[in-house]
CSV table of N, CA and C in Angstrom, one decimal:
chain,number,residue,atom,x,y,z
A,1,MET,N,-71.7,77.3,94.9
A,1,MET,CA,-72.4,77.6,96.1
A,1,MET,C,-73.7,77.1,96.0
A,2,GLY,N,-74.3,76.9,97.1
A,2,GLY,CA,-76.1,76.6,97.2
A,2,GLY,C,-76.0,75.5,98.1
A,3,SER,N,-77.3,75.1,98.3
A,3,SER,CA,-77.5,74.2,99.2
A,3,SER,C,-78.1,72.9,98.7
A,4,SER,N,-78.0,71.8,99.3
A,4,SER,CA,-78.5,70.5,98.3
A,4,SER,C,-79.9,70.1,99.1
A,5,ARG,N,-80.5,71.1,100.1
A,5,ARG,CA,-81.7,70.7,100.7
A,5,ARG,C,-82.3,72.2,100.2
A,6,ASN,N,-83.9,71.7,100.3
A,6,ASN,CA,-84.6,73.0,100.2
A,6,ASN,C,-84.8,73.7,101.8
A,7,LEU,N,-84.2,74.7,101.9
A,7,LEU,CA,-84.0,75.4,103.1
A,7,LEU,C,-85.3,76.0,103.4
A,8,PHE,N,-86.2,76.5,102.6
A,8,PHE,CA,-87.3,77.0,103.0
A,8,PHE,C,-88.4,75.8,103.6
A,9,ALA,N,-88.3,74.6,102.9
A,9,ALA,CA,-89.1,73.6,103.4
A,9,ALA,C,-88.8,73.0,105.0
A,10,LEU,N,-87.3,73.2,105.1
A,10,LEU,CA,-86.8,72.9,106.5
A,10,LEU,C,-87.3,74.1,107.5
A,11,GLY,N,-87.7,75.0,107.0
A,11,GLY,CA,-87.8,76.3,107.8
A,11,GLY,C,-86.6,76.9,108.3
A,12,SER,N,-85.4,76.6,107.6
A,12,SER,CA,-84.3,77.4,107.9
A,12,SER,C,-84.2,78.5,107.1
A,13,ALA,N,-85.2,78.9,106.2
A,13,ALA,CA,-85.1,80.1,105.4
A,13,ALA,C,-86.6,80.5,105.1
A,14,GLU,N,-86.6,81.9,105.0
A,14,GLU,CA,-88.1,82.4,104.8
A,14,GLU,C,-87.9,83.5,103.9
A,15,LEU,N,-89.2,83.8,103.3
A,15,LEU,CA,-89.2,84.8,102.2
A,15,LEU,C,-88.9,86.3,103.1
A,16,VAL,N,-88.2,87.1,102.3
A,16,VAL,CA,-87.9,88.4,102.9
A,16,VAL,C,-88.5,89.5,102.1
A,17,THR,N,-89.3,90.2,102.7
A,17,THR,CA,-90.1,91.4,102.0
A,17,THR,C,-89.6,92.6,102.1
A,18,ASP,N,-88.9,92.8,103.2
A,18,ASP,CA,-88.6,94.1,103.8
A,18,ASP,C,-87.6,94.9,103.2
A,19,PRO,N,-88.0,96.0,102.4
A,19,PRO,CA,-87.1,96.6,101.2
A,19,PRO,C,-85.7,97.1,101.8
A,20,ALA,N,-85.6,97.2,102.9
A,20,ALA,CA,-84.4,97.5,103.6
A,20,ALA,C,-83.3,96.5,103.6
A,21,LEU,N,-84.0,95.0,103.9
A,21,LEU,CA,-83.3,93.9,103.9
A,21,LEU,C,-83.1,93.5,102.4
A,22,THR,N,-83.8,93.6,101.5
A,22,THR,CA,-83.8,93.1,100.1
A,22,THR,C,-82.9,94.0,99.1
A,23,LYS,N,-82.8,95.4,99.5
A,23,LYS,CA,-81.8,96.1,98.6
A,23,LYS,C,-80.5,95.5,98.3
A,24,GLU,N,-79.7,95.1,99.1
A,24,GLU,CA,-78.3,94.7,99.0
A,24,GLU,C,-78.4,93.3,98.3
A,25,PRO,N,-79.1,92.4,98.6
A,25,PRO,CA,-79.3,91.0,97.6
A,25,PRO,C,-79.7,91.5,96.1
A,26,LEU,N,-80.5,92.2,96.0
A,26,LEU,CA,-81.1,92.4,94.5
A,26,LEU,C,-80.1,93.4,93.7
A,27,ALA,N,-79.1,94.0,94.6
A,27,ALA,CA,-78.3,94.8,93.7
A,27,ALA,C,-77.0,93.7,93.3
A,28,ASN,N,-76.7,92.8,93.8
A,28,ASN,CA,-75.7,91.8,93.9
A,28,ASN,C,-76.2,90.5,93.6
A,29,PRO,N,-77.0,89.9,92.5
A,29,PRO,CA,-77.4,88.9,92.3
A,29,PRO,C,-76.4,87.6,92.4
A,30,GLY,N,-76.7,86.5,92.9
A,30,GLY,CA,-75.6,85.6,93.0
A,30,GLY,C,-74.8,85.6,94.0
A,31,LYS,N,-74.5,86.5,94.5
A,31,LYS,CA,-73.8,86.7,95.9
A,31,LYS,C,-74.4,86.5,97.1
A,32,VAL,N,-73.8,85.8,98.1
A,32,VAL,CA,-74.2,85.6,99.5
A,32,VAL,C,-74.3,86.7,100.3
A,33,VAL,N,-75.4,87.1,101.0
A,33,VAL,CA,-75.5,88.1,101.6
A,33,VAL,C,-75.7,87.7,103.1
A,34,LYS,N,-75.1,87.7,104.0
A,34,LYS,CA,-75.4,87.3,105.5
A,34,LYS,C,-75.7,88.5,106.3
A,35,ARG,N,-76.8,88.6,106.9
A,35,ARG,CA,-77.2,89.4,107.9
A,35,ARG,C,-77.7,89.0,109.0
A,36,SER,N,-77.3,89.3,110.1
A,36,SER,CA,-77.9,88.9,111.5
A,36,SER,C,-79.1,89.7,112.0
A,37,ARG,N,-80.2,89.0,112.3
A,37,ARG,CA,-81.1,89.9,112.7
A,37,ARG,C,-81.2,90.4,114.3
A,38,SER,N,-80.4,89.8,115.0
A,38,SER,CA,-80.4,90.0,116.4
A,38,SER,C,-79.2,89.9,116.8
A,39,SER,N,-78.6,90.2,118.3
A,39,SER,CA,-77.3,90.1,118.8
A,39,SER,C,-76.9,88.6,119.1
A,40,ALA,N,-75.8,88.5,119.3
A,40,ALA,CA,-75.1,86.9,119.6
A,40,ALA,C,-76.1,86.7,120.9
A,41,ALA,N,-76.2,87.5,121.9
A,41,ALA,CA,-76.9,87.2,123.2
A,41,ALA,C,-78.2,87.0,123.1
A,42,GLU,N,-79.0,87.8,122.2
A,42,GLU,CA,-80.5,87.6,121.9
A,42,GLU,C,-80.6,85.9,121.2
A,43,GLN,N,-79.6,85.7,120.3
A,43,GLN,CA,-79.7,84.1,119.5
A,43,GLN,C,-79.5,83.2,120.7
A,44,CYS,N,-78.7,83.3,121.4
A,44,CYS,CA,-78.2,82.3,122.5
A,44,CYS,C,-79.5,82.0,123.4
A,45,ASP,N,-80.0,83.3,123.9
A,45,ASP,CA,-81.5,83.0,124.7
A,45,ASP,C,-82.6,82.5,124.0
A,46,ALA,N,-82.3,82.4,122.8
A,46,ALA,CA,-83.7,82.1,121.9
A,46,ALA,C,-83.4,80.5,121.7
A,47,LEU,N,-82.2,80.0,122.1
A,47,LEU,CA,-81.9,78.6,121.8
A,47,LEU,C,-82.5,77.9,123.1
A,48,GLY,N,-82.2,78.6,124.3
A,48,GLY,CA,-82.6,78.0,125.5
A,48,GLY,C,-81.5,77.0,125.9
A,49,ASP,N,-81.5,76.4,127.1
A,49,ASP,CA,-80.6,75.7,127.7
A,49,ASP,C,-80.3,74.4,127.0
A,50,ASN,N,-81.4,73.6,126.5
A,50,ASN,CA,-81.1,72.2,125.8
A,50,ASN,C,-81.6,72.3,124.3
A,51,ALA,N,-81.6,73.3,123.9
A,51,ALA,CA,-82.1,73.6,122.7
A,51,ALA,C,-81.2,72.8,121.4
A,52,ASP,N,-80.2,72.8,121.6
A,52,ASP,CA,-79.3,72.0,120.6
A,52,ASP,C,-79.0,70.6,120.9
A,53,ALA,N,-79.4,70.0,122.5
A,53,ALA,CA,-79.1,68.7,122.7
A,53,ALA,C,-79.7,67.8,121.9
A,54,PRO,N,-80.8,67.5,121.5
A,54,PRO,CA,-81.3,66.6,120.5
A,54,PRO,C,-80.4,66.6,119.0
A,55,ALA,N,-80.2,67.7,118.9
A,55,ALA,CA,-79.1,67.7,117.5
A,55,ALA,C,-77.9,66.9,117.7
A,56,ARG,N,-77.2,67.1,119.0
A,56,ARG,CA,-76.3,66.6,119.5
A,56,ARG,C,-76.2,65.0,119.7
A,57,ALA,N,-77.3,64.6,120.2
A,57,ALA,CA,-77.6,63.3,120.7
A,57,ALA,C,-77.7,62.4,119.2
A,58,SER,N,-78.5,63.2,118.2
A,58,SER,CA,-78.5,62.4,117.0
A,58,SER,C,-77.3,62.0,116.2
A,59,GLN,N,-76.2,62.9,116.5
A,59,GLN,CA,-74.9,62.7,115.8
A,59,GLN,C,-74.3,61.6,116.5
A,60,PRO,N,-73.5,60.8,115.5
A,60,PRO,CA,-72.7,59.8,116.2
A,60,PRO,C,-71.6,60.6,117.0
A,61,ALA,N,-71.0,60.0,117.8
A,61,ALA,CA,-69.8,60.8,118.7
A,61,ALA,C,-68.8,60.5,117.5
A,62,LYS,N,-68.0,61.4,117.5
A,62,LYS,CA,-66.8,61.5,116.8
A,62,LYS,C,-65.6,61.3,117.5
A,63,ALA,N,-64.9,60.3,117.2
A,63,ALA,CA,-63.4,59.9,117.6
A,63,ALA,C,-62.5,61.1,117.5
A,64,ASP,N,-61.9,61.2,118.6
A,64,ASP,CA,-61.0,62.5,118.7
A,64,ASP,C,-59.8,62.1,117.6
A,65,LYS,N,-59.7,63.1,116.7
A,65,LYS,CA,-58.8,62.9,115.6
A,65,LYS,C,-57.6,63.9,115.9
A,66,PRO,N,-56.4,63.2,115.6
A,66,PRO,CA,-55.4,64.4,115.9
A,66,PRO,C,-55.6,65.7,115.2
A,67,ALA,N,-55.1,66.8,115.6
A,67,ALA,CA,-55.5,67.8,115.0
A,67,ALA,C,-54.5,67.8,113.8
A,68,LYS,N,-54.8,68.2,112.5
A,68,LYS,CA,-54.0,68.6,111.2
A,68,LYS,C,-52.8,69.4,111.8
A,69,PRO,N,-51.6,69.1,111.4
A,69,PRO,CA,-50.5,70.0,111.6
A,69,PRO,C,-51.0,71.2,110.8
A,70,VAL,N,-50.6,72.4,111.5
A,70,VAL,CA,-50.7,73.9,110.5
A,70,VAL,C,-49.4,73.8,109.6
A,71,ARG,N,-49.8,74.0,108.6
A,71,ARG,CA,-48.5,74.3,107.6
A,71,ARG,C,-48.3,75.7,107.3
A,72,PRO,N,-47.2,76.1,107.4
A,72,PRO,CA,-46.8,77.4,107.3
A,72,PRO,C,-47.2,77.9,105.8
A,73,MET,N,-47.3,79.1,105.8
A,73,MET,CA,-48.0,79.7,104.4
A,73,MET,C,-46.5,79.9,103.5
A,74,PRO,N,-46.7,79.4,102.4
A,74,PRO,CA,-45.3,79.2,101.6
A,74,PRO,C,-44.8,80.7,101.4
A,75,SER,N,-43.3,80.6,101.6
A,75,SER,CA,-42.9,82.0,101.4
A,75,SER,C,-42.8,82.5,100.0
A,76,ARG,N,-42.9,83.8,99.9
A,76,ARG,CA,-42.8,84.9,98.7
A,76,ARG,C,-41.6,85.1,98.5
A,77,ALA,N,-40.5,84.7,99.4
A,77,ALA,CA,-39.2,85.4,99.1
A,77,ALA,C,-38.5,84.9,97.8
A,78,GLU,N,-38.7,83.8,97.2
A,78,GLU,CA,-38.0,83.5,96.1
A,78,GLU,C,-38.8,84.3,95.0
A,79,LEU,N,-40.0,84.2,95.1
A,79,LEU,CA,-40.6,84.9,94.0
A,79,LEU,C,-40.6,86.4,93.9
A,80,ASP,N,-40.3,86.9,95.3
A,80,ASP,CA,-40.0,88.6,95.4
A,80,ASP,C,-38.8,88.7,94.7
A,81,ALA,N,-37.6,88.0,94.9
A,81,ALA,CA,-36.5,88.1,94.7
A,81,ALA,C,-36.2,88.0,93.1
A,82,ALA,N,-37.1,86.9,92.3
A,82,ALA,CA,-37.1,87.1,91.0
A,82,ALA,C,-37.7,88.1,90.3
A,83,GLU,N,-38.9,88.5,90.7
A,83,GLU,CA,-39.6,89.6,90.6
A,83,GLU,C,-38.4,90.8,90.5
A,84,LYS,N,-37.8,91.2,91.7
A,84,LYS,CA,-37.0,92.4,91.7
A,84,LYS,C,-35.8,92.4,90.6
A,85,ALA,N,-35.4,90.9,90.3
A,85,ALA,CA,-34.1,90.9,89.5
A,85,ALA,C,-34.7,91.2,87.9
A,86,LEU,N,-36.0,90.6,87.7
A,86,LEU,CA,-36.5,90.7,86.5
A,86,LEU,C,-36.8,92.4,86.3
A,87,ALA,N,-37.4,93.2,87.3
A,87,ALA,CA,-37.5,94.6,87.2
A,87,ALA,C,-36.1,95.2,87.0
A,88,ASP,N,-35.1,94.9,88.1
A,88,ASP,CA,-33.7,95.3,87.7
A,88,ASP,C,-33.2,95.3,86.4
A,89,ALA,N,-33.4,93.9,85.7
A,89,ALA,CA,-32.9,93.8,84.5
A,89,ALA,C,-33.5,94.8,83.3
A,90,GLU,N,-34.8,94.9,83.6
A,90,GLU,CA,-35.9,95.6,82.5
A,90,GLU,C,-35.1,97.0,82.7
A,91,GLY,N,-34.9,97.6,83.8
A,91,GLY,CA,-34.5,98.9,84.0
A,91,GLY,C,-33.4,99.2,83.5
A,92,ARG,N,-32.4,98.2,83.6
A,92,ARG,CA,-31.0,98.5,83.2
A,92,ARG,C,-31.0,98.3,81.8
A,93,GLN,N,-31.7,97.4,81.0
A,93,GLN,CA,-32.0,97.0,79.6
A,93,GLN,C,-32.3,98.4,79.0
A,94,ARG,N,-33.4,99.0,79.5
A,94,ARG,CA,-34.1,100.1,79.1
A,94,ARG,C,-33.1,101.4,79.1
A,95,GLN,N,-32.2,101.5,80.0
A,95,GLN,CA,-31.3,102.6,80.1
A,95,GLN,C,-30.1,102.2,78.9
A,96,GLU,N,-29.8,101.0,78.9
A,96,GLU,CA,-28.8,100.7,77.7
A,96,GLU,C,-29.2,101.0,76.3
A,97,ARG,N,-30.5,100.7,76.1
A,97,ARG,CA,-31.2,101.0,74.9
A,97,ARG,C,-31.2,102.5,74.6
A,98,ASP,N,-31.6,103.1,75.7
A,98,ASP,CA,-31.9,104.6,75.5
A,98,ASP,C,-30.5,105.3,75.3
A,99,ALA,N,-29.3,104.9,76.0
A,99,ALA,CA,-27.9,105.2,75.8
A,99,ALA,C,-27.5,104.9,74.3
A,100,LEU,N,-27.8,103.7,73.9
A,100,LEU,CA,-27.7,103.5,72.5
A,100,LEU,C,-28.2,104.4,71.4
A,101,ALA,N,-29.4,104.6,71.6
A,101,ALA,CA,-30.4,105.5,71.0
A,101,ALA,C,-29.9,107.0,70.8
A,102,GLY,N,-29.1,107.4,72.0
A,102,GLY,CA,-28.5,108.7,72.1
A,102,GLY,C,-27.1,108.8,70.9
A,103,LYS,N,-26.5,107.5,71.0
A,103,LYS,CA,-25.3,107.4,70.3
A,103,LYS,C,-25.8,107.3,69.0
A,104,GLU,N,-26.7,106.7,68.5
A,104,GLU,CA,-27.2,106.6,67.0
A,104,GLU,C,-27.4,107.9,66.6
A,105,ALA,N,-28.3,108.6,67.2
A,105,ALA,CA,-28.8,109.9,66.9
A,105,ALA,C,-27.4,110.6,66.5
A,106,LYS,N,-26.6,110.7,67.4
A,106,LYS,CA,-25.2,111.3,67.1
A,106,LYS,C,-24.8,110.9,66.0
A,107,LEU,N,-24.5,109.9,65.7
A,107,LEU,CA,-23.9,109.1,64.5
A,107,LEU,C,-24.7,109.4,63.2
A,108,ARG,N,-25.9,109.6,63.4
A,108,ARG,CA,-26.9,109.9,62.0
A,108,ARG,C,-26.6,111.3,61.8
A,109,GLU,N,-26.4,112.3,62.6
A,109,GLU,CA,-26.1,113.6,62.6
A,109,GLU,C,-24.8,113.8,61.9
A,110,LYS,N,-23.6,113.0,62.6
A,110,LYS,CA,-22.6,113.1,62.0
A,110,LYS,C,-22.2,112.6,60.7
A,111,ARG,N,-23.0,111.4,60.0
A,111,ARG,CA,-23.3,111.1,58.9
A,111,ARG,C,-23.6,112.2,57.7
A,112,ARG,N,-24.8,112.9,58.5
A,112,ARG,CA,-25.7,113.8,57.7
A,112,ARG,C,-24.6,114.9,57.2
A,113,ARG,N,-23.7,115.4,58.3
A,113,ARG,CA,-22.8,116.5,58.1
A,113,ARG,C,-21.9,115.8,57.0
A,114,LEU,N,-21.1,114.8,57.2
A,114,LEU,CA,-20.4,114.2,56.4
A,114,LEU,C,-20.5,114.0,55.1
A,115,GLU,N,-21.8,113.6,54.8
A,115,GLU,CA,-22.5,113.6,53.4
A,115,GLU,C,-22.6,115.1,52.7
A,116,LYS,N,-23.1,115.8,53.6
A,116,LYS,CA,-23.2,117.3,52.9
A,116,LYS,C,-21.6,117.6,52.5
A,117,THR,N,-20.8,117.5,53.4
A,117,THR,CA,-19.5,118.1,53.2
A,117,THR,C,-19.0,117.2,51.9
A,118,GLN,N,-19.3,116.1,51.5
A,118,GLN,CA,-18.7,115.3,50.5
A,118,GLN,C,-19.2,115.9,49.3
A,119,ARG,N,-20.6,116.0,49.4
A,119,ARG,CA,-21.4,116.6,48.2
A,119,ARG,C,-20.9,118.0,47.8
A,120,GLU,N,-20.5,118.8,48.7
A,120,GLU,CA,-19.9,120.0,48.3
A,120,GLU,C,-18.4,120.0,47.7
A,121,GLU,N,-17.7,119.0,48.4
A,121,GLU,CA,-16.4,118.8,47.7
A,121,GLU,C,-16.7,118.4,46.3
A,122,LEU,N,-17.5,117.2,45.9
A,122,LEU,CA,-17.4,116.8,44.8
A,122,LEU,C,-18.3,117.9,43.9
A,123,ALA,N,-19.1,118.6,44.3
A,123,ALA,CA,-19.9,119.7,43.3
A,123,ALA,C,-18.5,120.7,43.2
A,124,LYS,N,-17.6,121.1,44.1
A,124,LYS,CA,-16.7,121.9,43.4
A,124,LYS,C,-15.5,121.3,42.5
A,125,LEU,N,-15.2,120.0,42.7
A,125,LEU,CA,-14.2,119.4,41.9
A,125,LEU,C,-14.8,119.0,40.7
A,126,GLN,N,-16.1,118.6,40.5
A,126,GLN,CA,-16.7,118.3,39.0
A,126,GLN,C,-16.4,119.2,38.1
A,127,PRO,N,-16.6,120.5,38.1
A,127,PRO,CA,-16.4,121.5,37.1
A,127,PRO,C,-14.8,121.5,36.3
A,128,LYS,N,-14.0,121.4,37.6
A,128,LYS,CA,-12.3,121.2,37.0
A,128,LYS,C,-12.4,119.9,36.2
A,129,ARG,N,-13.0,118.8,36.7
A,129,ARG,CA,-12.8,117.4,35.9
A,129,ARG,C,-13.5,117.6,34.5
A,130,ASP,N,-14.6,118.2,34.4
A,130,ASP,CA,-15.3,118.5,33.2
A,130,ASP,C,-14.4,119.4,32.2
A,131,ARG,N,-13.8,120.5,32.8
A,131,ARG,CA,-12.8,121.2,32.0
A,131,ARG,C,-11.8,120.5,31.6
A,132,ALA,N,-11.1,119.8,32.3
A,132,ALA,CA,-10.0,118.8,32.0
A,132,ALA,C,-10.4,117.8,31.0
A,133,ASP,N,-11.7,117.3,31.3
A,133,ASP,CA,-12.1,116.2,30.1
A,133,ASP,C,-12.2,116.9,28.8
A,134,ASP,N,-12.8,118.2,28.7
A,134,ASP,CA,-13.1,118.7,27.3
A,134,ASP,C,-11.5,119.1,26.9
A,135,ALA,N,-10.5,119.5,27.7
A,135,ALA,CA,-9.4,119.9,27.2
A,135,ALA,C,-8.7,118.6,26.8
A,136,HIS,N,-8.7,117.6,27.3
A,136,HIS,CA,-8.1,116.4,26.7
A,136,HIS,C,-8.9,116.0,25.7
A,137,ASP,N,-9.9,115.9,25.4
A,137,ASP,CA,-10.9,115.5,24.2
A,137,ASP,C,-10.2,116.6,23.2
A,138,GLU,N,-10.0,117.6,23.4
A,138,GLU,CA,-9.8,118.7,22.2
A,138,GLU,C,-8.3,118.3,22.0
A,139,ALA,N,-7.4,118.1,22.9
A,139,ALA,CA,-6.0,117.7,22.4
A,139,ALA,C,-6.0,116.4,21.6
A,140,MET,N,-6.7,115.3,22.1
A,140,MET,CA,-6.8,114.2,21.3
A,140,MET,C,-7.2,114.2,19.9
A,141,ARG,N,-8.3,115.3,19.7
A,141,ARG,CA,-8.6,115.4,18.3
A,141,ARG,C,-7.6,116.2,17.6
A,142,HIS,N,-6.7,117.2,18.1
A,142,HIS,CA,-5.8,117.7,17.4
A,142,HIS,C,-4.7,116.5,17.1
A,143,TRP,N,-4.3,115.8,17.9
A,143,TRP,CA,-3.1,114.7,17.8
A,143,TRP,C,-3.6,113.9,16.9
A,144,ARG,N,-4.9,113.5,16.6
A,144,ARG,CA,-5.5,112.6,15.7
A,144,ARG,C,-5.4,113.5,14.4
A,145,GLY,N,-5.4,114.5,14.3
A,145,GLY,CA,-5.4,115.0,13.0
A,145,GLY,C,-6.2,115.7,12.5
């Protein structure tokens, strides 16, 4: 934004020192703040009947150009449909992952119980095997002589 002319030199701008008028612009530097100092009727009265006649006379007459056709705003329907499809897929996938996580947790628990049962079974069978091994070793010693 900005102006290519010095608006102060042209008389189109003036220094504002009123604290009520400078408060908002100083709080928002770089932002254009527009304030009307009078009503529209007062502004028209200040112009007078022919106030803008010289300005219009100095401008070359513009040829009547055909009005640009009004282009309709692009539709968001396709974007909205794509966003909805994406959100639906993400929700469905999240549910599928949650269901699978539940199954995994149940399988981990089942494996833990199975491993415990197997350890207990081996713990009961190991002494019998050890006794049988000792008995076999003793029998082999007697057989060898």
